[in-house]
Amino acid sequence: MASHVEPGSVDELSRRRSSVSTGMSGAYRLFTVAGIDVRVHVSWIVIFALVTWSLATNYFPSVIRGASDVELWVLGATAAILLFASVLLHELAHSLVARARGMEARSITLFIFGGVSSLAGEPRRPSTEFLVAIVGPLTSFVIAVIALGVAVFVTNARPIEAIASYLAVINGLLGTFNLIPGFPLDGGRVLRSIVWQVTRDARRATEIATTVGRVVAWGFMLWGFWRVLNNDVFGGIWIAAIGWFLQSAASAALDQAVADARLRRLRVGDVFRPDPTGVAPDVPLAELVERYMLPGARRSLPVVDGRRVVGIVTLSDVQSVPPERRATTTVGEVMGGRDGLVTVTPTTPLRRAIEALGSGDYEQVPVVDGDELVGLLTRADVVRQIQMREALDGARS
Ligand SMILES: [Zn+2]
């Protein structure tokens, strides 16, 4: 999350597993850079309007004498667009370095608190985490230095000088704010990578970085509260909101780390329900419903040709055919998976299987042992298993 608002910007590299939705809802794609979708969330419009308003009514009138209202608003909007272009460059730096180090960069979303780079896959080494995190603030500092150079050397155009000065200050703040060593800020990721490198324990590193992150977040909330008490109601609420956002992001990161550690030990064989029932492609849908789906309350079945799994048929495949045609339509005509069926084996690590479920947005994948069908792995099985293990862990502590 990289956000950029007055006191700084929050930026989070969201590295969720692909089974969890990677984007924010309510975001719209603007354009694509180097294969990365650049999107804006509806909440971004609020911050864009606030920044433009604040620049047009406070900053520019104080540094440029005698400008008309129209000129002030055009300058305000221009500077606001350049600010968000700076945030975008900061995020692009994270995404491009991540990609160069073997991770997948999917999208960048600008929202009310800044920007989010959505990356797939976990950094496998501390050095990757370090580089991906540090390059964002470094980019902001480089932009600040360039803007400062423009402000110093352009002396005959007051508006350009004023915009460049603003960008120099704001990018300096952006880089500095993001270096605060609390997860999910970039500085927190840098801290995590260093602890990880030293202790060789990624879980421990996450715990330390998120704990510092929560302290930082509570600091922001208290500071915001104090500002409210001192009559800066708007600024105080804003700072507290950033604190609240950081706090929930740090908590989510810790939960994710715990869930990942739990998942790492599991394989498909620990989770799926063995059930070698398959249906042949030439079976009519009416028979599929009567003989296979209703008796076991199965919502989906693997389709087998001899012993080989050739597809998967689901309740919604059946529903896509009108009832009067279900006696004459066969499973083979409606089944999914004909072009590239994803299967897993009982020894597949559960994390890989979850990625497989997420890759095609599948509700289930067939489990095969050699050539032989042994059952189905469903999203519901995975969720139930994780919830049960969580409940048992909770009881122990
Ligand atoms: Zn960043």
Short mmCIF file of C-alpha atoms and ligand atoms in Angstrom, two decimals:
data_model
loop_
_atom_site.label_atom_id
_atom_site.label_comp_id
_atom_site.label_asym_id
_atom_site.label_seq_id
_atom_site.Cartn_x
_atom_site.Cartn_y
_atom_site.Cartn_z
CA MET A 1 0.00 0.00 0.00
CA ALA A 2 1.64 3.07 -0.89
CA SER A 3 -0.30 5.87 -0.06
CA HIS A 4 0.36 9.23 -0.27
CA VAL A 5 -1.16 11.77 1.84
CA GLU A 6 0.20 14.68 3.70
CA PRO A 7 2.09 13.01 6.53
CA GLY A 8 3.37 10.45 4.13
CA SER A 9 2.29 7.56 2.14
CA VAL A 10 1.42 4.09 3.00
CA ASP A 11 2.34 1.54 0.55
CA GLU A 12 1.75 -2.07 0.72
CA LEU A 13 2.97 -4.78 -1.48
CA SER A 14 0.16 -7.14 -1.36
CA ARG A 15 1.50 -10.62 -1.64
CA ARG A 16 -1.57 -12.60 -1.06
CA ARG A 17 -1.87 -16.14 -2.21
CA SER A 18 -3.57 -16.32 -5.55
CA SER A 19 -6.57 -18.06 -4.02
CA VAL A 20 -7.39 -14.87 -2.22
CA SER A 21 -8.58 -12.11 -4.42
CA THR A 22 -5.62 -9.95 -5.41
CA GLY A 23 -7.33 -6.72 -6.30
CA MET A 24 -9.58 -4.31 -4.49
CA SER A 25 -13.15 -4.21 -5.57
CA GLY A 26 -14.30 -0.85 -6.87
CA ALA A 27 -11.07 -0.28 -8.80
CA TYR A 28 -10.95 0.59 -12.49
CA ARG A 29 -8.16 0.00 -14.95
CA LEU A 30 -6.63 3.15 -16.43
CA PHE A 31 -3.83 1.77 -18.59
CA THR A 32 -1.10 -0.87 -18.70
CA VAL A 33 2.64 -0.22 -18.24
CA ALA A 34 5.14 -2.99 -19.02
CA GLY A 35 2.34 -5.53 -18.73
CA ILE A 36 1.23 -4.23 -15.31
CA ASP A 37 -2.33 -2.97 -14.98
CA VAL A 38 -2.55 0.49 -13.46
CA ARG A 39 -5.87 0.98 -11.69
CA VAL A 40 -7.58 3.58 -9.55
CA HIS A 41 -9.92 2.81 -6.71
CA VAL A 42 -13.01 5.01 -6.33
CA SER A 43 -11.64 6.25 -2.97
CA TRP A 44 -8.70 7.80 -4.84
CA ILE A 45 -11.01 10.47 -6.28
CA VAL A 46 -11.54 11.79 -2.74
CA ILE A 47 -7.83 12.25 -2.08
CA PHE A 48 -7.19 13.68 -5.54
CA ALA A 49 -9.91 16.29 -4.97
CA LEU A 50 -8.59 17.11 -1.47
CA VAL A 51 -5.00 17.52 -2.65
CA THR A 52 -6.08 19.72 -5.58
CA TRP A 53 -8.27 21.82 -3.31
CA SER A 54 -5.59 22.22 -0.67
CA LEU A 55 -2.96 23.22 -3.24
CA ALA A 56 -5.27 25.64 -5.09
CA THR A 57 -6.54 27.40 -1.97
CA ASN A 58 -3.48 27.32 0.33
CA TYR A 59 -0.14 26.50 -1.21
CA PHE A 60 -0.22 28.21 -4.61
CA PRO A 61 -1.86 31.49 -3.42
CA SER A 62 0.93 31.80 -0.83
CA VAL A 63 3.80 31.28 -3.31
CA ILE A 64 2.42 32.91 -6.48
CA ARG A 65 1.11 36.46 -6.09
CA GLY A 66 -1.63 37.74 -8.35
CA ALA A 67 -2.69 34.47 -9.98
CA SER A 68 -6.34 34.15 -10.99
CA ASP A 69 -8.61 31.50 -9.45
CA VAL A 70 -8.59 29.53 -12.68
CA GLU A 71 -4.79 29.56 -12.81
CA LEU A 72 -4.60 28.43 -9.17
CA TRP A 73 -6.95 25.49 -9.75
CA VAL A 74 -5.12 24.42 -12.93
CA LEU A 75 -1.83 24.55 -11.01
CA GLY A 76 -3.41 22.60 -8.13
CA ALA A 77 -4.70 19.85 -10.41
CA THR A 78 -1.39 19.68 -12.32
CA ALA A 79 0.63 19.31 -9.12
CA ALA A 80 -1.84 16.70 -7.81
CA ILE A 81 -1.51 14.66 -11.03
CA LEU A 82 2.28 14.86 -10.78
CA LEU A 83 2.10 13.76 -7.14
CA PHE A 84 0.13 10.67 -8.14
CA ALA A 85 2.52 10.07 -11.05
CA SER A 86 5.29 10.06 -8.39
CA VAL A 87 3.38 7.50 -6.29
CA LEU A 88 2.91 5.43 -9.44
CA LEU A 89 6.68 5.51 -10.18
CA HIS A 90 7.36 4.44 -6.58
CA GLU A 91 5.01 1.47 -7.04
CA LEU A 92 6.36 0.64 -10.49
CA ALA A 93 9.85 0.43 -9.00
CA HIS A 94 8.59 -2.18 -6.49
CA SER A 95 6.83 -4.14 -9.24
CA LEU A 96 9.66 -4.10 -11.77
CA VAL A 97 12.31 -5.14 -9.24
CA ALA A 98 9.98 -7.89 -7.98
CA ARG A 99 9.58 -9.15 -11.52
CA ALA A 100 13.32 -9.03 -12.17
CA ARG A 101 13.75 -11.20 -9.05
CA GLY A 102 11.31 -13.85 -10.27
CA MET A 103 8.04 -12.73 -8.74
CA GLU A 104 4.96 -11.90 -10.76
CA ALA A 105 3.80 -8.26 -10.87
CA ARG A 106 0.12 -8.05 -11.66
CA SER A 107 -1.26 -4.61 -10.95
CA ILE A 108 -0.83 -1.29 -9.21
CA THR A 109 -3.86 0.30 -7.62
CA LEU A 110 -4.02 3.90 -6.44
CA PHE A 111 -6.41 4.39 -3.53
CA ILE A 112 -7.13 6.91 -0.79
CA PHE A 113 -3.99 6.13 1.25
CA GLY A 114 -1.62 5.79 -1.71
CA GLY A 115 -0.80 2.83 -3.91
CA VAL A 116 -0.74 -0.95 -3.72
CA SER A 117 1.49 -3.18 -5.82
CA SER A 118 -0.10 -6.55 -6.23
CA LEU A 119 2.62 -9.20 -6.50
CA ALA A 120 2.18 -12.95 -6.71
CA GLY A 121 4.48 -15.36 -4.95
CA GLU A 122 6.56 -14.92 -1.83
CA PRO A 123 10.10 -13.59 -1.96
CA ARG A 124 12.20 -16.73 -1.46
CA ARG A 125 15.27 -14.95 -0.15
CA PRO A 126 15.79 -12.04 2.26
CA SER A 127 17.82 -10.21 -0.39
CA THR A 128 14.80 -10.18 -2.71
CA GLU A 129 12.53 -8.82 -0.02
CA PHE A 130 15.12 -6.16 0.81
CA LEU A 131 15.60 -4.98 -2.78
CA VAL A 132 11.90 -4.98 -3.65
CA ALA A 133 11.11 -2.91 -0.54
CA ILE A 134 14.01 -0.42 -0.60
CA VAL A 135 13.67 0.53 -4.26
CA GLY A 136 10.35 2.32 -3.61
CA PRO A 137 11.66 4.93 -1.15
CA LEU A 138 14.85 5.26 -3.23
CA THR A 139 12.71 6.11 -6.27
CA SER A 140 10.86 8.76 -4.26
CA PHE A 141 14.19 10.28 -3.15
CA VAL A 142 15.46 10.34 -6.74
CA ILE A 143 12.29 12.15 -7.85
CA ALA A 144 12.73 14.59 -4.95
CA VAL A 145 16.30 15.37 -6.01
CA ILE A 146 15.30 15.87 -9.67
CA ALA A 147 12.40 18.14 -8.64
CA LEU A 148 14.74 20.08 -6.35
CA GLY A 149 17.13 20.55 -9.27
CA VAL A 150 14.29 21.91 -11.41
CA ALA A 151 13.19 24.25 -8.61
CA VAL A 152 16.73 25.60 -8.20
CA PHE A 153 17.60 26.01 -11.87
CA VAL A 154 14.28 27.20 -13.30
CA THR A 155 14.19 30.75 -12.04
CA ASN A 156 12.26 32.50 -14.78
CA ALA A 157 8.96 30.57 -14.51
CA ARG A 158 7.39 30.95 -11.07
CA PRO A 159 4.63 28.27 -11.54
CA ILE A 160 7.15 25.58 -12.61
CA GLU A 161 9.39 26.48 -9.70
CA ALA A 162 6.42 26.26 -7.30
CA ILE A 163 5.28 22.85 -8.60
CA ALA A 164 8.85 21.49 -8.54
CA SER A 165 9.35 22.69 -4.95
CA TYR A 166 6.14 20.99 -3.89
CA LEU A 167 7.15 17.71 -5.60
CA ALA A 168 10.61 17.84 -4.00
CA VAL A 169 9.13 18.17 -0.51
CA ILE A 170 6.30 15.68 -0.96
CA ASN A 171 8.52 12.99 -2.51
CA GLY A 172 11.07 13.50 0.26
CA LEU A 173 8.26 12.96 2.81
CA LEU A 174 6.95 9.99 0.85
CA GLY A 175 10.33 8.26 0.87
CA THR A 176 10.93 9.06 4.53
CA PHE A 177 7.48 8.01 5.74
CA ASN A 178 7.77 4.70 3.93
CA LEU A 179 11.10 4.00 5.61
CA ILE A 180 9.47 3.88 9.08
CA PRO A 181 10.41 0.33 10.11
CA GLY A 182 6.89 -0.98 10.78
CA PHE A 183 5.20 -3.53 8.58
CA PRO A 184 3.45 -3.03 6.10
CA LEU A 185 5.50 0.08 5.28
CA ASP A 186 8.54 -0.46 3.08
CA GLY A 187 10.80 0.14 6.08
CA GLY A 188 9.00 -2.71 7.87
CA ARG A 189 9.78 -5.00 4.95
CA VAL A 190 13.41 -3.89 5.04
CA LEU A 191 13.46 -4.67 8.78
CA ARG A 192 11.85 -8.05 8.13
CA SER A 193 14.43 -8.92 5.47
CA ILE A 194 17.30 -8.02 7.81
CA VAL A 195 15.91 -10.06 10.73
CA TRP A 196 15.21 -12.90 8.32
CA GLN A 197 18.79 -12.77 6.99
CA VAL A 198 20.24 -12.73 10.50
CA THR A 199 17.97 -15.32 12.17
CA ARG A 200 17.19 -17.43 9.08
CA ASP A 201 13.65 -17.56 10.45
CA ALA A 202 11.06 -15.92 8.17
CA ARG A 203 8.18 -16.42 10.60
CA ARG A 204 10.09 -14.77 13.47
CA ALA A 205 11.07 -11.91 11.15
CA THR A 206 7.42 -11.34 10.24
CA GLU A 207 6.40 -11.34 13.90
CA ILE A 208 8.98 -8.72 14.79
CA ALA A 209 8.25 -6.47 11.78
CA THR A 210 4.48 -6.64 12.32
CA THR A 211 4.85 -5.96 16.06
CA VAL A 212 6.85 -2.81 15.31
CA GLY A 213 4.24 -2.02 12.65
CA ARG A 214 1.45 -2.20 15.23
CA VAL A 215 3.35 0.08 17.61
CA VAL A 216 3.83 2.58 14.76
CA ALA A 217 0.13 2.27 13.85
CA TRP A 218 -0.99 2.92 17.43
CA GLY A 219 1.40 5.85 17.55
CA PHE A 220 -0.38 7.36 14.54
CA MET A 221 -3.80 6.75 16.08
CA LEU A 222 -2.79 8.42 19.36
CA TRP A 223 -1.13 11.30 17.53
CA GLY A 224 -4.31 11.78 15.48
CA PHE A 225 -6.42 11.73 18.63
CA TRP A 226 -4.14 14.31 20.24
CA ARG A 227 -4.44 16.56 17.18
CA VAL A 228 -8.25 16.31 17.35
CA LEU A 229 -8.11 17.38 21.02
CA ASN A 230 -5.97 20.32 19.91
CA ASN A 231 -8.60 21.53 17.46
CA ASP A 232 -7.11 20.05 14.30
CA VAL A 233 -10.14 17.85 13.74
CA PHE A 234 -9.65 17.08 10.07
CA GLY A 235 -5.89 16.52 10.21
CA GLY A 236 -6.25 14.44 13.38
CA ILE A 237 -8.92 12.18 11.91
CA TRP A 238 -6.82 11.75 8.80
CA ILE A 239 -3.71 10.70 10.74
CA ALA A 240 -5.75 8.36 12.94
CA ALA A 241 -7.28 6.81 9.80
CA ILE A 242 -3.79 6.12 8.44
CA GLY A 243 -2.90 4.53 11.80
CA TRP A 244 -5.99 2.38 11.68
CA PHE A 245 -5.19 1.31 8.13
CA LEU A 246 -1.59 0.41 9.10
CA GLN A 247 -2.82 -1.51 12.13
CA SER A 248 -5.24 -3.64 10.13
CA ALA A 249 -2.64 -4.26 7.42
CA ALA A 250 -0.05 -5.35 10.02
CA SER A 251 -2.57 -7.69 11.66
CA ALA A 252 -3.57 -9.15 8.30
CA ALA A 253 0.10 -9.72 7.42
CA LEU A 254 0.67 -11.57 10.68
CA ASP A 255 -2.46 -13.72 10.21
CA GLN A 256 -1.28 -14.50 6.71
CA ALA A 257 2.16 -15.53 7.95
CA VAL A 258 0.62 -17.83 10.57
CA ALA A 259 -1.74 -19.36 8.00
CA ASP A 260 1.15 -19.81 5.55
CA ALA A 261 3.25 -21.58 8.16
CA ARG A 262 0.32 -23.86 8.93
CA LEU A 263 -0.26 -24.55 5.24
CA ARG A 264 3.39 -25.24 4.55
CA ARG A 265 3.18 -28.46 6.55
CA LEU A 266 0.10 -29.78 4.75
CA ARG A 267 -0.28 -31.84 1.62
CA VAL A 268 -3.32 -32.57 -0.50
CA GLY A 269 -3.47 -36.05 1.07
CA ASP A 270 -4.12 -34.48 4.51
CA VAL A 271 -7.16 -32.60 3.31
CA PHE A 272 -9.10 -34.17 0.45
CA ARG A 273 -11.89 -36.70 0.88
CA PRO A 274 -11.05 -39.98 -0.83
CA ASP A 275 -13.87 -40.84 -3.22
CA PRO A 276 -12.91 -42.56 -6.46
CA THR A 277 -16.35 -42.04 -8.03
CA GLY A 278 -16.12 -40.81 -11.59
CA VAL A 279 -18.65 -40.59 -14.38
CA ALA A 280 -18.19 -41.58 -18.04
CA PRO A 281 -18.46 -38.86 -20.74
CA ASP A 282 -21.33 -40.66 -22.53
CA VAL A 283 -23.66 -40.66 -19.50
CA PRO A 284 -26.74 -38.41 -20.04
CA LEU A 285 -27.11 -35.49 -17.62
CA ALA A 286 -30.44 -36.83 -16.30
CA GLU A 287 -28.70 -40.03 -15.22
CA LEU A 288 -25.75 -38.04 -13.78
CA VAL A 289 -28.17 -36.16 -11.51
CA GLU A 290 -30.22 -39.24 -10.45
CA ARG A 291 -27.41 -41.75 -9.99
CA TYR A 292 -24.38 -39.68 -8.99
CA MET A 293 -25.22 -36.20 -7.74
CA LEU A 294 -28.38 -36.57 -5.66
CA PRO A 295 -27.48 -39.78 -3.71
CA GLY A 296 -24.18 -38.40 -2.35
CA ALA A 297 -25.21 -34.72 -2.50
CA ARG A 298 -22.18 -34.24 -4.79
CA ARG A 299 -22.05 -30.89 -6.55
CA SER A 300 -19.26 -31.95 -8.90
CA LEU A 301 -17.72 -35.15 -10.26
CA PRO A 302 -14.59 -36.01 -12.18
CA VAL A 303 -15.25 -37.34 -15.67
CA VAL A 304 -13.31 -40.53 -16.46
CA ASP A 305 -12.64 -42.24 -19.76
CA GLY A 306 -11.68 -45.75 -18.69
CA ARG A 307 -9.46 -44.86 -15.71
CA ARG A 308 -8.10 -41.62 -17.12
CA VAL A 309 -9.53 -38.34 -15.80
CA VAL A 310 -10.63 -36.22 -18.76
CA GLY A 311 -12.66 -33.44 -17.18
CA ILE A 312 -14.92 -32.30 -14.41
CA VAL A 313 -18.69 -31.82 -14.43
CA THR A 314 -20.48 -29.54 -11.97
CA LEU A 315 -23.99 -28.70 -10.90
CA SER A 316 -23.78 -25.42 -12.81
CA ASP A 317 -22.81 -27.32 -16.00
CA VAL A 318 -26.05 -29.29 -15.53
CA GLN A 319 -28.03 -26.12 -14.82
CA SER A 320 -26.82 -24.59 -18.09
CA VAL A 321 -28.92 -27.20 -19.94
CA PRO A 322 -32.76 -26.86 -19.82
CA PRO A 323 -34.39 -29.77 -17.88
CA GLU A 324 -36.20 -31.14 -20.94
CA ARG A 325 -32.87 -31.60 -22.77
CA ARG A 326 -30.98 -33.28 -19.91
CA ALA A 327 -31.99 -36.82 -21.00
CA THR A 328 -30.36 -36.35 -24.41
CA THR A 329 -27.33 -34.23 -23.50
CA THR A 330 -24.25 -36.12 -22.30
CA VAL A 331 -21.69 -35.25 -19.63
CA GLY A 332 -19.00 -35.03 -22.30
CA GLU A 333 -20.86 -32.20 -24.03
CA VAL A 334 -20.98 -29.88 -21.01
CA MET A 335 -17.99 -30.85 -18.87
CA GLY A 336 -15.21 -28.41 -18.11
CA GLY A 337 -11.50 -29.01 -18.43
CA ARG A 338 -11.43 -30.28 -22.00
CA ASP A 339 -8.69 -27.83 -22.85
CA GLY A 340 -6.11 -28.45 -20.17
CA LEU A 341 -7.32 -30.16 -17.03
CA VAL A 342 -5.54 -29.26 -13.80
CA THR A 343 -5.00 -32.20 -11.45
CA VAL A 344 -3.10 -32.67 -8.19
CA THR A 345 -1.73 -35.73 -6.39
CA PRO A 346 -1.99 -36.66 -2.68
CA THR A 347 1.65 -35.61 -2.20
CA THR A 348 1.22 -32.16 -3.80
CA PRO A 349 1.92 -29.46 -1.17
CA LEU A 350 -1.39 -27.87 -0.22
CA ARG A 351 -0.07 -24.39 -1.03
CA ARG A 352 0.60 -25.44 -4.63
CA ALA A 353 -2.88 -26.97 -4.83
CA ILE A 354 -4.43 -23.71 -3.58
CA GLU A 355 -2.53 -21.86 -6.30
CA ALA A 356 -3.92 -24.36 -8.82
CA LEU A 357 -7.46 -23.73 -7.53
CA GLY A 358 -6.89 -19.99 -7.76
CA SER A 359 -5.24 -20.02 -11.19
CA GLY A 360 -8.45 -20.91 -13.01
CA ASP A 361 -10.85 -19.85 -10.30
CA TYR A 362 -11.77 -23.54 -9.91
CA GLU A 363 -14.03 -24.72 -7.10
CA GLN A 364 -12.38 -28.15 -7.19
CA VAL A 365 -9.62 -30.14 -8.87
CA PRO A 366 -9.39 -33.94 -9.33
CA VAL A 367 -6.82 -35.76 -7.18
CA VAL A 368 -5.01 -38.53 -9.09
CA ASP A 369 -2.48 -41.11 -7.98
CA GLY A 370 -0.52 -42.14 -11.03
CA ASP A 371 -3.26 -42.46 -13.63
CA GLU A 372 -5.92 -43.38 -11.17
CA LEU A 373 -8.63 -41.07 -9.80
CA VAL A 374 -8.62 -41.05 -5.99
CA GLY A 375 -10.92 -38.10 -5.22
CA LEU A 376 -11.58 -34.39 -5.48
CA LEU A 377 -10.00 -31.48 -3.66
CA THR A 378 -12.51 -28.67 -3.14
CA ARG A 379 -12.09 -25.14 -1.84
CA ALA A 380 -14.54 -26.02 0.90
CA ASP A 381 -12.27 -28.91 2.05
CA VAL A 382 -9.30 -26.55 2.26
CA VAL A 383 -11.20 -23.88 4.18
CA ARG A 384 -12.70 -26.42 6.61
CA GLN A 385 -9.32 -27.95 7.26
CA ILE A 386 -7.66 -24.60 7.97
CA GLN A 387 -10.53 -23.48 10.22
CA MET A 388 -10.40 -26.72 12.22
CA ARG A 389 -6.66 -26.42 12.70
CA GLU A 390 -7.07 -22.79 13.76
CA ALA A 391 -9.76 -23.76 16.27
CA LEU A 392 -7.54 -26.50 17.71
CA ASP A 393 -4.51 -24.20 17.92
CA GLY A 394 -6.64 -21.60 19.68
CA ALA A 395 -7.77 -24.16 22.26
CA ARG A 396 -4.19 -25.07 23.04
CA SER A 397 -2.90 -21.59 23.71
ZN ZN B 1 6.66 1.49 -1.25
#
